[in-house]
Short mmCIF file of C-alpha atoms in Angstrom, two decimals:
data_model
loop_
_atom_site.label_atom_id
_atom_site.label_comp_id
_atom_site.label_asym_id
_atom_site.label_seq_id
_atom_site.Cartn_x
_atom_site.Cartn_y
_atom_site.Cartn_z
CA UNK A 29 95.68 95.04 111.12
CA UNK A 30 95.46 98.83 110.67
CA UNK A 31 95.45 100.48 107.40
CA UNK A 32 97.23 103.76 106.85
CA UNK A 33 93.96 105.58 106.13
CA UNK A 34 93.68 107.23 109.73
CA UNK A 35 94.58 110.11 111.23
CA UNK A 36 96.63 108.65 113.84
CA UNK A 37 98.41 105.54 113.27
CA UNK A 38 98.48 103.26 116.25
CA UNK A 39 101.45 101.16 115.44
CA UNK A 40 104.83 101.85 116.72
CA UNK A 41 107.02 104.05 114.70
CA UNK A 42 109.09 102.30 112.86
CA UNK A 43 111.61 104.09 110.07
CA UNK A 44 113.20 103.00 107.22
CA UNK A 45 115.29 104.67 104.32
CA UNK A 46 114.91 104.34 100.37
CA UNK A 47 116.79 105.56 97.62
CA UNK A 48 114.58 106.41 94.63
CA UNK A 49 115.79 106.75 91.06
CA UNK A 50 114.45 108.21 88.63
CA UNK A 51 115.13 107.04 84.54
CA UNK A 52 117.11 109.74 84.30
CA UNK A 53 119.48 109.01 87.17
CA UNK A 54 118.72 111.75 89.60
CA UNK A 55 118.29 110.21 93.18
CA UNK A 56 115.62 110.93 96.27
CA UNK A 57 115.87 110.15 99.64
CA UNK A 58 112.50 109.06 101.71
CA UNK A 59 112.39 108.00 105.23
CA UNK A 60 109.61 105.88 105.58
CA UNK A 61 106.99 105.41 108.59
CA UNK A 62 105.41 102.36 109.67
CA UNK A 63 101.54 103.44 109.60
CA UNK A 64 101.55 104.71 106.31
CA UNK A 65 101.38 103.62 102.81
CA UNK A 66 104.01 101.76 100.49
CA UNK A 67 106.00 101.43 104.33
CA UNK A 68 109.96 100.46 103.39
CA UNK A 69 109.42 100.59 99.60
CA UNK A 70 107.92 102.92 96.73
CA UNK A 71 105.10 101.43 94.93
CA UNK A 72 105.23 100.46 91.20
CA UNK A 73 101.60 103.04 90.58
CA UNK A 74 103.74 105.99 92.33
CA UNK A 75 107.01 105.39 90.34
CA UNK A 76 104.61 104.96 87.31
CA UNK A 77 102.23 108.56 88.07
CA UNK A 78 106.09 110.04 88.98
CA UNK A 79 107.83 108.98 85.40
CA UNK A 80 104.26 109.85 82.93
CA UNK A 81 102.32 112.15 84.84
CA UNK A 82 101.30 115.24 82.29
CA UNK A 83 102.43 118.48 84.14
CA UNK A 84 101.04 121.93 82.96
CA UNK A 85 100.40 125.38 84.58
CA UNK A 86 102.29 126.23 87.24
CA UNK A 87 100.05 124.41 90.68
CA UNK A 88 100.25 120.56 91.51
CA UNK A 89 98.41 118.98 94.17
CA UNK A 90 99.14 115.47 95.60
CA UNK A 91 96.39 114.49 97.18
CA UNK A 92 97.20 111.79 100.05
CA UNK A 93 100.73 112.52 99.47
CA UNK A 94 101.44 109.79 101.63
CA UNK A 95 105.33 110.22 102.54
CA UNK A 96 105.61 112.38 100.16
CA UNK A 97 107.47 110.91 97.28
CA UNK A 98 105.20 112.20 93.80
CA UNK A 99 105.06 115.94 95.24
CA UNK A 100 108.53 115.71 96.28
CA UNK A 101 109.84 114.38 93.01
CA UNK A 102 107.69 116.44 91.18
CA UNK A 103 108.86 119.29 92.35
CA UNK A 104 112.66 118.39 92.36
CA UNK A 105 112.05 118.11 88.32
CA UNK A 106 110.24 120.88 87.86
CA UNK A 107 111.74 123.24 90.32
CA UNK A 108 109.03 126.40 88.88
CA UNK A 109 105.59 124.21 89.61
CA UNK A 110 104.14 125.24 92.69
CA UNK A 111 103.56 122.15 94.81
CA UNK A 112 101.21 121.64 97.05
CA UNK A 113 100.44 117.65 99.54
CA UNK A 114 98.10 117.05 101.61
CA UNK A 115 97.12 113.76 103.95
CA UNK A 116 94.81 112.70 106.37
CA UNK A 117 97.60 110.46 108.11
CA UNK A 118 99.61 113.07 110.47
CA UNK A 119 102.31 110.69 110.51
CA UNK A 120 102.37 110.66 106.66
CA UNK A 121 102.54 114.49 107.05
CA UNK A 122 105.20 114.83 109.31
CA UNK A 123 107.81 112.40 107.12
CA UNK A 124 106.58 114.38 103.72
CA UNK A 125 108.11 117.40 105.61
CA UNK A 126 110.88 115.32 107.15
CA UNK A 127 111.32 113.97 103.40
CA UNK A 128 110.68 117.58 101.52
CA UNK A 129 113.73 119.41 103.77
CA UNK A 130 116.17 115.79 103.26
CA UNK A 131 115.70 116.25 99.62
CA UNK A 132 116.08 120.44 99.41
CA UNK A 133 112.20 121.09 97.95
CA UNK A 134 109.96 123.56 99.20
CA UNK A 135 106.57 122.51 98.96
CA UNK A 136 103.10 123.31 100.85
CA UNK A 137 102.15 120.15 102.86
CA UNK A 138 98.73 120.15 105.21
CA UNK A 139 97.12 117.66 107.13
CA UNK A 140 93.18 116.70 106.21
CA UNK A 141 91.10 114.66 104.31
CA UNK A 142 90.08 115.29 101.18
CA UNK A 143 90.35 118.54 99.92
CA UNK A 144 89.79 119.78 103.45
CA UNK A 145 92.88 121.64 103.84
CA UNK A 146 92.84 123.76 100.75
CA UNK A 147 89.83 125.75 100.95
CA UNK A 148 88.86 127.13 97.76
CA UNK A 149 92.30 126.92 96.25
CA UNK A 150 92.48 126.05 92.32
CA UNK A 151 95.14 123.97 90.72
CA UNK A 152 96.23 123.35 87.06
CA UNK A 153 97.02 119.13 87.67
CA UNK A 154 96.13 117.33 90.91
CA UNK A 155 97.49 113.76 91.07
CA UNK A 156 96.28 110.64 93.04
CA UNK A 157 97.22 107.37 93.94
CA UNK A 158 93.77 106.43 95.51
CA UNK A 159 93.94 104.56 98.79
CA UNK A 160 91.83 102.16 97.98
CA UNK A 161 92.14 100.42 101.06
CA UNK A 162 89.80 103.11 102.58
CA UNK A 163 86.99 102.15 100.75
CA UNK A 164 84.89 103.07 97.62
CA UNK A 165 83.28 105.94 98.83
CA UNK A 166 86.43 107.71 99.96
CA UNK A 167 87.63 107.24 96.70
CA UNK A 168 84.70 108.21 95.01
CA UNK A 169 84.44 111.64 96.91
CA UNK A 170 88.21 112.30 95.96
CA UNK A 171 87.35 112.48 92.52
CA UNK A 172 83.99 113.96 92.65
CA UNK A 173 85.37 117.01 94.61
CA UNK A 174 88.68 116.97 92.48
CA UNK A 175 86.59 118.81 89.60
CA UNK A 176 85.85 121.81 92.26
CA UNK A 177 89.49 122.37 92.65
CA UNK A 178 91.17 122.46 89.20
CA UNK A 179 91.31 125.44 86.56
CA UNK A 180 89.62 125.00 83.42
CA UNK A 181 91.50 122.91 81.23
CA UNK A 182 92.85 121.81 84.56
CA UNK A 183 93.98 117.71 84.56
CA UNK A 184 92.74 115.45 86.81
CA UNK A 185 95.50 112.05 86.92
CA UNK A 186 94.50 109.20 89.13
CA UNK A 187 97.34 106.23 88.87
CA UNK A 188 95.73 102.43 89.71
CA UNK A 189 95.97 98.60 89.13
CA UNK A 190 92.75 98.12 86.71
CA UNK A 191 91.52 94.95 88.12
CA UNK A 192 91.92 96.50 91.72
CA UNK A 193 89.24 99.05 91.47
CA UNK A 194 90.84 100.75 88.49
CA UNK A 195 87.62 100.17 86.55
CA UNK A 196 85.21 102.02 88.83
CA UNK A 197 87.31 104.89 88.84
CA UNK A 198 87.49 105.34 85.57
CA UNK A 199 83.44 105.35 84.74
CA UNK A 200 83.65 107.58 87.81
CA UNK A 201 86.03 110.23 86.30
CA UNK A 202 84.29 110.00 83.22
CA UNK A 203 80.80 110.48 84.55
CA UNK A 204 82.12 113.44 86.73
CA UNK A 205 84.34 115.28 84.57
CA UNK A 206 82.40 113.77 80.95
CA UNK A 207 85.56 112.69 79.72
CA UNK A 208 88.63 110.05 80.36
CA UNK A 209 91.26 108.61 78.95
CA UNK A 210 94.14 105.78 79.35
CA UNK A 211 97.07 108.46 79.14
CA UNK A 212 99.63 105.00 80.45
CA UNK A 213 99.48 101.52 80.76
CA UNK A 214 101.84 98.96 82.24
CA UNK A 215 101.00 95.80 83.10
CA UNK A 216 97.79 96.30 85.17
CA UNK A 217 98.50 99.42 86.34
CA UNK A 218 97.19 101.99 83.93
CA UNK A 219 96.87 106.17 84.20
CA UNK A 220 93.46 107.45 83.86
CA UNK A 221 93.33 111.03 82.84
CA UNK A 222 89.70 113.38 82.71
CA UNK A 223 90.21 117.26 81.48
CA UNK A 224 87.88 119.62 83.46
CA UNK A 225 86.49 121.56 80.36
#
């Protein structure tokens, strides 16, 4: 079976709608593609990153934005952050701008891997749920060029089930940026968050 770490899915398109709501009550709309990740249903680590992410400065990236739903939210909330979503999934791409125009957001969404599609652009917060399915070294090369990319002070939030490779991400972060920290826990899934200083 294919995962949704590709560039073009090979399964047929298949679409289908969710309402997400947020704690406090505002609703989002997502059509979701078959062929890319958390198909038919949000995924407990998103709503989790979505409802405790730390937001400061004005620039947010989602990296592997997926469909679209933490940039999208994010910026619904927070209507003066900049937001900006990338994926390497074009199919993910086109629904986060299908998505972004359903729910009235403007947001910057490219297609690429990695940080591929931003150049030298700095943010102030870049968020990831990793796609772990794609392997450790993927992951590993997320969070190793995330440092590049953010301001000083700049936050670096990855979202992931401990047990499930949550560990090596966080000796990662802190060997990369020298510093990490549990900023959320629920159940297994817990927040990891490293400060570029």
């Amino acid at each position: 079976m294919e995962h949704y770490y590709v560039e073009k899915p090979q399964c047929k398109l298949r679409v289908k709608r969710v309402i997400f709501e947020l704690k406090n009550g505002r609703k989002y709309i997502f059509d979701t593609p078959s062929g890319v990740f958390s198909f038919g249903a949000i995924d407990k680590a998103t709503k989790i990153l979505i409802e405790h992410a730390l937001i400061k400065g004005k620039k947010v990236l989602d990296l592997g934005c997926g469909y679209g739903v933490i940039g999208i939210v994010l910026k619904g909330e927070y209507p003066d952050l900049e937001v900006y979503m990338s994926d390497i999934n074009e199919r993910a791409v086109e629904f986060s701008k299908v998505n972004a125009k359903n729910n009235n957001v403007e947001v910057h969404i490219k297609k690429g891997a990695f940080f591929e599609p931003w150049g030298d652009e700095i943010f102030d917060v870049i968020l990831l749920n990793p796609p772990i399915v794609a392997g450790k070294q993927v992951v590993l090369r997320m969070i190793s060029e995330a440092k590049e990319h953010l301001n000083p002070g700049g936050l670096f939030e990855v979202v992931a089930y401990h047990n499930k490779g949550g560990s090596y991400i966080k000796k990662a972060m802190q060997e990369i940026f020298g510093n990490v920290q549990d900023l959320y826990k629920e159940g297994g899934i817990r927040i990891y968050l490293s400060r570029k200083e």
